[in-house]
Short mmCIF file of C-alpha atoms in Angstrom, two decimals:
data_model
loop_
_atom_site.label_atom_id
_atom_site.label_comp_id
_atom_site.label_asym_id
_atom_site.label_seq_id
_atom_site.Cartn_x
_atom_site.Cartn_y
_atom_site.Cartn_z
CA UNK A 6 0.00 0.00 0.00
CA UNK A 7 2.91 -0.57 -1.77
CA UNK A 8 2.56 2.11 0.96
CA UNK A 9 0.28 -0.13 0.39
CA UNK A 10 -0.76 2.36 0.51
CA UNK A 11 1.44 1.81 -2.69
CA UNK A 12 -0.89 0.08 -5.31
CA UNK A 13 -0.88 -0.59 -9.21
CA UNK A 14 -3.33 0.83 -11.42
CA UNK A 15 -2.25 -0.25 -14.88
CA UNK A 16 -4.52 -1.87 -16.92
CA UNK A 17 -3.89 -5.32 -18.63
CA UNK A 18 -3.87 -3.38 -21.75
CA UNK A 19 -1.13 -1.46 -20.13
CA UNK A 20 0.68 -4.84 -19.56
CA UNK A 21 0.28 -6.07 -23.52
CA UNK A 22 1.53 -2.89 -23.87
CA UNK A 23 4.73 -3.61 -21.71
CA UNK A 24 5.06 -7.12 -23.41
CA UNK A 25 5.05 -5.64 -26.93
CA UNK A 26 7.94 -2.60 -25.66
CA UNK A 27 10.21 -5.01 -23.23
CA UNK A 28 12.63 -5.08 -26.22
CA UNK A 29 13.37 -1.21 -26.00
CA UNK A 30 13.74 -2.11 -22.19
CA UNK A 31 16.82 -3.83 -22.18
CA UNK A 32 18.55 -5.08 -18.93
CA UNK A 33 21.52 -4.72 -16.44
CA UNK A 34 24.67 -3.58 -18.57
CA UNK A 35 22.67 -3.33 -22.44
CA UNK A 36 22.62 0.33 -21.84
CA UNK A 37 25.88 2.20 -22.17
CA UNK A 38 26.85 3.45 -19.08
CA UNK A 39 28.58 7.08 -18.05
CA UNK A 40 31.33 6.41 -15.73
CA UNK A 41 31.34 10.08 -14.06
CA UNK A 42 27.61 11.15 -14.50
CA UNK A 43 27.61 15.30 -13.27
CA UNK A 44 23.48 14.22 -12.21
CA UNK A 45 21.27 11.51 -11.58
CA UNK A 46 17.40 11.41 -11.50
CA UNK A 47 15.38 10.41 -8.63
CA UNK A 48 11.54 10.32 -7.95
CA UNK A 49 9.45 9.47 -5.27
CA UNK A 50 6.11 10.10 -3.36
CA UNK A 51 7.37 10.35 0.33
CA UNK A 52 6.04 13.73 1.61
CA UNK A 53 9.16 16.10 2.72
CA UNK A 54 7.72 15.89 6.54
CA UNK A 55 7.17 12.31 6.19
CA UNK A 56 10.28 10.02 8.05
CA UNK A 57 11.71 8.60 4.53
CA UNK A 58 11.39 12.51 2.93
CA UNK A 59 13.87 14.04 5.90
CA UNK A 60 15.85 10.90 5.65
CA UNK A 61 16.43 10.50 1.70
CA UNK A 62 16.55 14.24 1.70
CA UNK A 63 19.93 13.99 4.11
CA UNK A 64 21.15 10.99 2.01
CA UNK A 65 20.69 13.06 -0.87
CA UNK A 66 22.93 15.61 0.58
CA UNK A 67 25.46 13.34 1.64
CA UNK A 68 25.37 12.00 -1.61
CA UNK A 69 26.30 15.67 -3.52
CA UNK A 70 28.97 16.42 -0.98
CA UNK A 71 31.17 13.29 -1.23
CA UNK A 72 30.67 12.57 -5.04
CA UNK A 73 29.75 15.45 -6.59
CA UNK A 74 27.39 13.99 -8.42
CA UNK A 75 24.20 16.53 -8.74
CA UNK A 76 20.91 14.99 -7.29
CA UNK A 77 17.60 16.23 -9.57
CA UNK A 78 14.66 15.08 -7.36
CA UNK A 79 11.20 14.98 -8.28
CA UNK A 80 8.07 14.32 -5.91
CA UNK A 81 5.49 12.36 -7.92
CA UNK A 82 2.34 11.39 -6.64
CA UNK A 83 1.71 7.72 -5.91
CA UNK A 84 -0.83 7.03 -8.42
CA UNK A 85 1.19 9.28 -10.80
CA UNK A 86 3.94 6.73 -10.64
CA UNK A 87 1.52 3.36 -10.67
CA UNK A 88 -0.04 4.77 -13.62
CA UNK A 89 2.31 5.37 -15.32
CA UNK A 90 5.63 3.52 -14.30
CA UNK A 91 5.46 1.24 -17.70
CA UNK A 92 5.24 3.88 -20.07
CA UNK A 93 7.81 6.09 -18.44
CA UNK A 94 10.09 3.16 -18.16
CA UNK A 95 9.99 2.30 -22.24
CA UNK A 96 10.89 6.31 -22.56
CA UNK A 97 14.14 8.19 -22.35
CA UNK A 98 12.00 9.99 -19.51
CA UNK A 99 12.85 7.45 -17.03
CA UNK A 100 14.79 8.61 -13.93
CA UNK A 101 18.15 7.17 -13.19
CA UNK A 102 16.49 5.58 -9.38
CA UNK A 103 12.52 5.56 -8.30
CA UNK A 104 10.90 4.68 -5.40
CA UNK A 105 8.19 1.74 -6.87
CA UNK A 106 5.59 -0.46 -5.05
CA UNK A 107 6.70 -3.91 -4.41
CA UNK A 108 4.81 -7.33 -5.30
CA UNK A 109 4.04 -9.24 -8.26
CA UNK A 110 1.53 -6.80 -9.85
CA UNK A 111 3.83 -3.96 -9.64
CA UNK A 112 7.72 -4.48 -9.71
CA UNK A 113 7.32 -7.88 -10.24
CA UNK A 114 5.25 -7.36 -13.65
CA UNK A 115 8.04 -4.78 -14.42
CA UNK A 116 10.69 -6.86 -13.98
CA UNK A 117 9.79 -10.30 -15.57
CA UNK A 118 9.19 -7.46 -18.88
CA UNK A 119 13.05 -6.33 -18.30
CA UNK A 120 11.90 -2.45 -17.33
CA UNK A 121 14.17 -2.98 -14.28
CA UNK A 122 17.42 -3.41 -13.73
CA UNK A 123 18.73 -6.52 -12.34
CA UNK A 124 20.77 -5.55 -9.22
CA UNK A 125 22.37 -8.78 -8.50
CA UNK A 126 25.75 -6.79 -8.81
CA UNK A 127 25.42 -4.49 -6.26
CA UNK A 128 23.58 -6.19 -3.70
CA UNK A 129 27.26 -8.17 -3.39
CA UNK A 130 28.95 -5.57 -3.70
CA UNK A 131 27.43 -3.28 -1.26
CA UNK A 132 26.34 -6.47 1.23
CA UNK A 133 22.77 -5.43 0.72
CA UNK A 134 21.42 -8.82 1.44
CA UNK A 135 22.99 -8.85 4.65
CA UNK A 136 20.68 -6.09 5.98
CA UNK A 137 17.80 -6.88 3.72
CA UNK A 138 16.92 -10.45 5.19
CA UNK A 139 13.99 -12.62 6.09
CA UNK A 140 10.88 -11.30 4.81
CA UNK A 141 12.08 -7.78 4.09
CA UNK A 142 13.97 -9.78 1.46
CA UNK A 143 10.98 -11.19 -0.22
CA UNK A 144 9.39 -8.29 -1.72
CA UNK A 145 13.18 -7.42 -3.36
CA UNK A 146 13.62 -10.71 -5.11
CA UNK A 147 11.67 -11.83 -8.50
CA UNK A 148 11.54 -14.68 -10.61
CA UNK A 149 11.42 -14.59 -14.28
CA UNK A 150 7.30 -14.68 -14.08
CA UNK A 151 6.98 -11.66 -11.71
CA UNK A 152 6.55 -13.38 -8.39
CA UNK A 153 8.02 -12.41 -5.77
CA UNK A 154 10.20 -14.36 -3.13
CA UNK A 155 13.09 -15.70 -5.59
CA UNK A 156 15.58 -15.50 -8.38
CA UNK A 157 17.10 -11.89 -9.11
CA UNK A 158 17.04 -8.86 -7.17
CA UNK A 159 15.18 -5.95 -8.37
CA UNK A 160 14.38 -4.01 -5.50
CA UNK A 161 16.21 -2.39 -2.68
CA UNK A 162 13.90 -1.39 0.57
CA UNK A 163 15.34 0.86 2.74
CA UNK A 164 13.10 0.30 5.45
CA UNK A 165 9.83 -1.75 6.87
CA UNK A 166 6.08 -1.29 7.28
CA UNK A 167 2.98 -2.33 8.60
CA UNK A 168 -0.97 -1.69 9.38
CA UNK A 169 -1.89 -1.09 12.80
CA UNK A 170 -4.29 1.16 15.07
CA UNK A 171 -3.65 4.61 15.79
CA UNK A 172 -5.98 5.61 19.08
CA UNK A 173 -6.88 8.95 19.68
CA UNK A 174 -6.30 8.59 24.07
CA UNK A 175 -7.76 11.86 24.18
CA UNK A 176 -11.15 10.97 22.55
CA UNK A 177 -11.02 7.51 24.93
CA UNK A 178 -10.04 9.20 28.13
CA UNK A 179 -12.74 11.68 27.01
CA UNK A 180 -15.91 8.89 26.89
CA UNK A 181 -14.89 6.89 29.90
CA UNK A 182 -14.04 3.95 26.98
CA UNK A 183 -10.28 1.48 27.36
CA UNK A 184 -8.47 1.37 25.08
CA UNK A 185 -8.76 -2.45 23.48
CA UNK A 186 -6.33 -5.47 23.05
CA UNK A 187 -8.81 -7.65 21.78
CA UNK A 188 -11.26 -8.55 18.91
CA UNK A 189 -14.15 -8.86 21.50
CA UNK A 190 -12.93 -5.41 23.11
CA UNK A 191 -12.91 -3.60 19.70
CA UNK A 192 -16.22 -4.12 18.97
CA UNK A 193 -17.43 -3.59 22.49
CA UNK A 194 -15.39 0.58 21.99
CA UNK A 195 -16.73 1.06 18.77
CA UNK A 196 -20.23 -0.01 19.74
CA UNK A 197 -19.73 2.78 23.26
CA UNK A 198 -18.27 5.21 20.89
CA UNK A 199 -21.14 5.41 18.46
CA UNK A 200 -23.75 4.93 21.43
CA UNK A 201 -22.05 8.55 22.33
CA UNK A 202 -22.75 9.96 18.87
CA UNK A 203 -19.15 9.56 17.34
CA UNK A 204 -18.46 7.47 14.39
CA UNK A 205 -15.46 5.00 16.33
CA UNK A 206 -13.30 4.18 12.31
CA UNK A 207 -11.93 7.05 10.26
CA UNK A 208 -12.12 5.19 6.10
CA UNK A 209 -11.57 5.81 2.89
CA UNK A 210 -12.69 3.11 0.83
CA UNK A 211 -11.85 5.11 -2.75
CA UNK A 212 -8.17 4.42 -1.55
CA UNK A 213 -6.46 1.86 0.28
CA UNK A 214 -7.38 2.18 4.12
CA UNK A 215 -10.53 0.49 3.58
CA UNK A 216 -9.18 -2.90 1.74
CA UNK A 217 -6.17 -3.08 3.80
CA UNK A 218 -8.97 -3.24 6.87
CA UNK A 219 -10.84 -5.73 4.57
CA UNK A 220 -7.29 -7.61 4.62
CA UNK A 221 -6.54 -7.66 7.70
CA UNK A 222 -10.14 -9.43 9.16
CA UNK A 223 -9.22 -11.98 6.63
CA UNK A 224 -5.94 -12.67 8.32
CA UNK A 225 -7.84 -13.24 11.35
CA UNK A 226 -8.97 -16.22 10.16
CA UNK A 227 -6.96 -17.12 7.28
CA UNK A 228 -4.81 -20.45 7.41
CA UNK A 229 -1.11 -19.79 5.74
CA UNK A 230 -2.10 -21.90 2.86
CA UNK A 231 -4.69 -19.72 2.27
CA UNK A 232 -2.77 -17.00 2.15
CA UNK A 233 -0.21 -18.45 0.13
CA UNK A 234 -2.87 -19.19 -2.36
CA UNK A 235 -4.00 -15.96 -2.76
CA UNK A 236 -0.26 -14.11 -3.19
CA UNK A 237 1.86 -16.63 -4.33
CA UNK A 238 -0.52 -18.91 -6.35
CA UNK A 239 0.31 -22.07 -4.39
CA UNK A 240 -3.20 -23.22 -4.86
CA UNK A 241 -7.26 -22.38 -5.46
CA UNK A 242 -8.45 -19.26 -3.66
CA UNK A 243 -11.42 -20.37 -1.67
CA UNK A 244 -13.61 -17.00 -1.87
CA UNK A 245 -16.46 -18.99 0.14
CA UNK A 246 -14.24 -19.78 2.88
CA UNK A 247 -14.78 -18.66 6.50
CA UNK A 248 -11.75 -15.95 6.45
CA UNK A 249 -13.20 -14.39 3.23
CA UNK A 250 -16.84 -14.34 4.46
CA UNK A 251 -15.62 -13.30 8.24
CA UNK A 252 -13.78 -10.15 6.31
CA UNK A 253 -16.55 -9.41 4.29
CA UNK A 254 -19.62 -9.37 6.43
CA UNK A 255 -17.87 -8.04 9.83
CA UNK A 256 -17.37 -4.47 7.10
CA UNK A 257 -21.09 -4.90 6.21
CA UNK A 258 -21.92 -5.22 9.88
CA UNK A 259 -19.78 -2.43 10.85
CA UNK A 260 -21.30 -0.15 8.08
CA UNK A 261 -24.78 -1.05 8.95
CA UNK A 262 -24.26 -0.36 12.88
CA UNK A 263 -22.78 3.24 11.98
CA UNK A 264 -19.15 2.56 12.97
CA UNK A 265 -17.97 3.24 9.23
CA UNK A 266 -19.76 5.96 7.38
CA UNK A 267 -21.48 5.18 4.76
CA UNK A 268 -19.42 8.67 3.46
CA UNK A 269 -16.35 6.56 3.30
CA UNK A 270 -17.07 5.82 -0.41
CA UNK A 271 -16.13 9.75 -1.27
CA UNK A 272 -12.58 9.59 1.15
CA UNK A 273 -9.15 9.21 0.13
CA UNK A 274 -6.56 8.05 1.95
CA UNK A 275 -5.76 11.93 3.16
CA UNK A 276 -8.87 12.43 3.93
CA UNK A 277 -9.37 9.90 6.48
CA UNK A 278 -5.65 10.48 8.06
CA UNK A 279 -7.09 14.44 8.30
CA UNK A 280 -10.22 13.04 9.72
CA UNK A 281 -8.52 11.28 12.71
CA UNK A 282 -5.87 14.00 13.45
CA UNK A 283 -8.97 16.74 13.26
CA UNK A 284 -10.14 14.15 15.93
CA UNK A 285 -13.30 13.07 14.24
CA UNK A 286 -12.86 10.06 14.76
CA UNK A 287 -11.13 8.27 17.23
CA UNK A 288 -9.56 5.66 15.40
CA UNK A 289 -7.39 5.05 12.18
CA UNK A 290 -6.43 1.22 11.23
CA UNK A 291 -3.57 2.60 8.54
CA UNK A 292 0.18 1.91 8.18
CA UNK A 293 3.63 3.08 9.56
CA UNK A 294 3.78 5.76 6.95
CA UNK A 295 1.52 8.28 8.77
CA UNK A 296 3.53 7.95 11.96
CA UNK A 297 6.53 10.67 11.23
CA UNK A 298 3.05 12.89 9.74
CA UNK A 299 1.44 12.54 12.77
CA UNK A 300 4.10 13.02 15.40
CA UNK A 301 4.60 16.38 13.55
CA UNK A 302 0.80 17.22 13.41
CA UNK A 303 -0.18 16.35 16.39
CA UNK A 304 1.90 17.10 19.14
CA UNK A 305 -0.07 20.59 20.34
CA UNK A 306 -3.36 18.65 20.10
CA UNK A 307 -4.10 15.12 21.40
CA UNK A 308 -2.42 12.34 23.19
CA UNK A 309 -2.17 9.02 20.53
CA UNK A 310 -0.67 6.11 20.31
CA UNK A 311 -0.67 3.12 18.56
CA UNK A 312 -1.10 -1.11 18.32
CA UNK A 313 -1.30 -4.16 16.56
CA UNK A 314 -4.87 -4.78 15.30
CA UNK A 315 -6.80 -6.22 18.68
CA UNK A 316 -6.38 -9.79 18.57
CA UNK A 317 -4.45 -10.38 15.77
CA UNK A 318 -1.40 -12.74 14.88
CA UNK A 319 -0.74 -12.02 11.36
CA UNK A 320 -1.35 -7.82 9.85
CA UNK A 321 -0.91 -6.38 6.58
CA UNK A 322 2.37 -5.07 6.28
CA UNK A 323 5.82 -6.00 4.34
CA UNK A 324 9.18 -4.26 3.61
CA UNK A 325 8.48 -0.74 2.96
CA UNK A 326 8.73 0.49 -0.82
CA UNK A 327 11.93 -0.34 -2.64
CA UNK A 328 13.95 1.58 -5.04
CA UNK A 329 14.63 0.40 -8.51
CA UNK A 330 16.96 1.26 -11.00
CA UNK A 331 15.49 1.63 -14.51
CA UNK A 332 16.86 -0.64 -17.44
CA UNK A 333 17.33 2.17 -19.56
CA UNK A 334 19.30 4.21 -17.15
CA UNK A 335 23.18 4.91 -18.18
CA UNK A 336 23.58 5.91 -14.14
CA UNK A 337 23.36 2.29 -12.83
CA UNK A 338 26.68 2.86 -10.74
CA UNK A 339 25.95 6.44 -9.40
CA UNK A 340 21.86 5.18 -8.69
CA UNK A 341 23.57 2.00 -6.68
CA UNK A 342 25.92 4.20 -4.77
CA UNK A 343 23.07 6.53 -4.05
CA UNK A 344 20.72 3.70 -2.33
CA UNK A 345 23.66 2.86 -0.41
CA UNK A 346 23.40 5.89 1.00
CA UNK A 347 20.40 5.74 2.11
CA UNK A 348 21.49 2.07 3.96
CA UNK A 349 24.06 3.88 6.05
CA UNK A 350 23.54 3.88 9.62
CA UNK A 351 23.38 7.43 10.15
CA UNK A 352 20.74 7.94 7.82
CA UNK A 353 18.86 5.08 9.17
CA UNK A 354 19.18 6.50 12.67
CA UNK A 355 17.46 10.10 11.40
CA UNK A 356 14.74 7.78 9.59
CA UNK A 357 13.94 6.34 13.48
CA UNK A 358 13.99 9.88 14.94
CA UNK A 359 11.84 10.92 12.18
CA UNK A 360 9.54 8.47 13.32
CA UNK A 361 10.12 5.86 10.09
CA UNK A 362 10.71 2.20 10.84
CA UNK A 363 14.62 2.04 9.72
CA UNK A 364 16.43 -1.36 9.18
CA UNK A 365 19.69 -0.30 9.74
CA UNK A 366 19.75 2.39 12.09
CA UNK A 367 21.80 2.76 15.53
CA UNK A 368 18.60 1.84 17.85
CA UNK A 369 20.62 3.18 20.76
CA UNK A 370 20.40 6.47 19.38
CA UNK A 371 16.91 6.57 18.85
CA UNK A 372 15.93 8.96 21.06
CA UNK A 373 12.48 10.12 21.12
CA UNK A 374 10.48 7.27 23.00
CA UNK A 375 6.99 7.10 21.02
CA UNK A 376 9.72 6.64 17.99
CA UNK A 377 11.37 3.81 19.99
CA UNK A 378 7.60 2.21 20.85
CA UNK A 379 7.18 2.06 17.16
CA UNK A 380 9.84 0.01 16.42
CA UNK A 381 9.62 -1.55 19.50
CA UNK A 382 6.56 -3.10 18.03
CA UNK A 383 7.74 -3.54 14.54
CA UNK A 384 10.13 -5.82 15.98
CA UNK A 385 7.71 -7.85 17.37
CA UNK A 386 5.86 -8.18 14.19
CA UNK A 387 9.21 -9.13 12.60
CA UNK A 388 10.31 -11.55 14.87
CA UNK A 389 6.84 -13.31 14.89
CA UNK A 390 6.19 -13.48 11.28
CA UNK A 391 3.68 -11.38 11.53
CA UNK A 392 3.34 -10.07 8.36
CA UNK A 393 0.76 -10.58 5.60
CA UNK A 394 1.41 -8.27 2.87
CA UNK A 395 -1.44 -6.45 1.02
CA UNK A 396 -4.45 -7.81 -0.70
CA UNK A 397 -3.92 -5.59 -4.07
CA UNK A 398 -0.44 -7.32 -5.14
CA UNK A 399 -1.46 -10.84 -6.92
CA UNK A 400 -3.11 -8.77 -9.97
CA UNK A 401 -2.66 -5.68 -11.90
CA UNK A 402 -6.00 -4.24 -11.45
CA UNK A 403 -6.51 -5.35 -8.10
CA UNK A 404 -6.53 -2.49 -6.39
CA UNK A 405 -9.31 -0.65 -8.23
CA UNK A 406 -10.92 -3.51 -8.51
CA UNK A 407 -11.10 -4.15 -4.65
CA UNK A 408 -11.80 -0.44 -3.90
CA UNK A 409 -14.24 -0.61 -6.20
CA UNK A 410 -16.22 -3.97 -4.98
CA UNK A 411 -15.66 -2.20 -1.39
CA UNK A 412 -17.22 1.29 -2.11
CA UNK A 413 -20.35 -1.31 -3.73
CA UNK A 414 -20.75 -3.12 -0.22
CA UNK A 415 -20.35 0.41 1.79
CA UNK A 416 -23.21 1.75 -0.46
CA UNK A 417 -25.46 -1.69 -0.23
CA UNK A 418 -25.53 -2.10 -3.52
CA UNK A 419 -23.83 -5.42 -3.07
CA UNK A 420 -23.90 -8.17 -0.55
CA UNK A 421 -21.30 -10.30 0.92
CA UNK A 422 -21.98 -13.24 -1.92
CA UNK A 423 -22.22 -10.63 -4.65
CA UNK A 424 -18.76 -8.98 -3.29
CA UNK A 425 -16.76 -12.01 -2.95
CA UNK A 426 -18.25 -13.02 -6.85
CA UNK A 427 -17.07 -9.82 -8.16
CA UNK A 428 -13.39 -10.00 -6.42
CA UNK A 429 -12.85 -13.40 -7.76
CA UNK A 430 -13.68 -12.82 -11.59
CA UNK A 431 -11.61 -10.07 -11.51
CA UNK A 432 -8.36 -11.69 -9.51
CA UNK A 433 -9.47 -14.95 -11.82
CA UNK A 434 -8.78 -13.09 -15.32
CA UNK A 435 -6.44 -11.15 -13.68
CA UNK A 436 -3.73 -13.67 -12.79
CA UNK A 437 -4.70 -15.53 -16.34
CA UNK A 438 -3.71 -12.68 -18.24
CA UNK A 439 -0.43 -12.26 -15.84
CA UNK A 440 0.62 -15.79 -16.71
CA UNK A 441 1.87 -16.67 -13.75
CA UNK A 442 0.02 -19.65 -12.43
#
């Protein structure tokens, strides 16, 4: 999301398209490289106030003064980049490194068509995969289909993410209501806080926030084969079984009893995080990227703090987004160096004071302690095997197809059986066309 809050919305047209250009593409060391570039190109869509924006920004910096190597950076939106990332790729537009959405329907897709460099290379010569291990690894690695979890490297994260709660303590002190720590004691605070006349879940269901809450009440009850049917096609997706239905009817529920607002199908993602930090509504279910935002935002307003989805042993969440290098760049040495950079202790350090979830930083030197909470409990996700990445990635066009099917259910227009139908024609033709199963 990748994040996700970092999702694809090419089209399979797009990807024919991609199939037909991969030639002009080319791979790791076809392009002619400059061995003293006097700039390279970068793009992303981290906000400058956001943990990775101060922290690239320094790296950046660092970068200039020890090479002299000019840094052009561009801020792109996210959807901006999704869009578009095929087309740009295929062009001499293409930046020299971007910040892309990992998974199979994003970077994977782009790298099984050769738009990315491979970066085999320089993850042994920079001892990448010695900090990027485990599953932070996963989301880096693709095989020649797409699919993430093996063969070369194509992506280089520079830190890690997940979904959680953010609580407004405030709003809860405020009502008399605890805070909860389970499933049961969720639904008990959301049914107290609309009993008061507040709407308990800030959503967006035109953007992300609403599927990756869909997500994560089908981890609840998912089995690991089931999830490993549904991202890694190790099997049939059962859209009738009890984790699917569970997800789906628990949103109808919690639409019909008033504790998502029916308005949800008009928010974006920014307009649900500017709903909870106006404190409209007590609780956000979102991802590490709005933590650095909020810690900024909110310090002059309301007590918060944050937690792992009441009850739950596996939540949506993954490396963060990883940079690639474009096939067609003649910079492939200077964009390497340049994500080393941003590996480097010190810069990892200011991602963790920034209030980013670094995975290289000097923890001892984190110093702000809501900062060190947050990674106290990324760690815990880590070293649990918590995580269980983002519904969007197995298909293209998942993730308009799932906001769409979502902002259906929110509206009543659909029911749970109807839903569930939709979702699996679409991911159905969607991971035909992909070739990949």
């Amino acid at each position: 999301m990748n994040r996700i809050r970092k999702m694809v919305t090419a089209s399979i047209a797009a990807l024919t398209t991609v199939t037909l250009l991969a030639a002009c593409g080319g791979t790791s060391g076809s392009t002619a490289q400059e061995s003293k570039p006097s700039s390279i190109t970068i793009w992303t869509y981290e906000s400058a106030d956001s943990a990775m924006g101060i922290a690239w920004k320094k790296a950046m910096t660092d970068f200039t003064a020890k090479t002299g190597i000019k840094v052009n950076y561009e801020l792109k939106s996210f959807e901006q980049l999704n869009a578009n990332a095929s087309q740009v790729l295929n062009s001499s537009s293409a930046p020299d490194v971007m910040e892309y959405n990992k998974g199979n329907a994003t970077a994977g897709v782009l790298a099984s068509q050769g738009l990315l460099a491979n970066l085999n290379k320089y993850v042994k010569q920079y001892g990448w995969n010695k900090i990027i291990t485990g599953n932070l690894a996963t989301t880096g690695k693709y095989s020649d289909k797409g699919v993430m979890g093996s063969g070369n490297w194509y992506g280089i994260t520079s830190y890690g993410e997940d979904v959680f709660m953010y609580y407004n303590k405030s709003m809860f002190t405020k009502y008399g209501i605890a805070i909860p720590t389970t499933f049961d004691e969720l639904e008990t605070a959301l049914a107290a806080f609309k009993a008061k006349g507040v709407t308990p879940l800030s959503e967006a269901a035109q953007e992300y926030p609403l599927g990756q809450l869909w997500w994560q009440l089908f981890l609840m009850k998912a089995t690991e084969s089931q999830i490993n049917a549904y991202q890694m096609y190790t099997g049939d997706v059962n859209w009738n079984s009890a984790a699917m239905k569970f997800a789906t009817n628990t949103i109808n529920d919690w639409v019909a009893k008033g504790y998502i607002s029916k308005n949800s199908t008009g928010m974006k993602a920014q307009d649900a995080g500017d709903s909870f930090t106006n404190g409209t509504n007590p609780m956000f279910f979102s991802g590490t990227w709005w933590f650095g935002t909020f810690e900024s935002q909110l310090k002059n307003k309301f007590e918060w703090t944050t937690a792992t989805f009441p009850g739950a042993e596996r939540v949506p969440g993954s490396s963060g987004n990883i940079w690639v290098i474009p096939s067609n760049s003649k910079k492939q040495d200077a964009a390497a160096e340049f994500i080393d950079y941003t590996l480097q202790p010190d810069i990892q350090t200011l991602m963790g004071n920034s209030g980013g979830v670094p995975i290289n930083a000097n923890l001892d030197k984190i110093t702000d302690a809501k900062n060190q909470e947050l990674l106290k409990q990324y760690k815990t996700v880590l070293n649990g095997d918590m995580l269980g990445y983002y519904p969007d990635w197995p298909t293209s066009t998942m993730y308009d197809d799932m906001n769409s099917a979502l902002q259906n259910l929110v509206n009543g227009t659909t029911d749970t059986s109807q839903f569930l139908s939709t979702l699996k024609t679409k991911y159905d033709k969607g991971v035909e066309a992909a070739g990949v199963k």
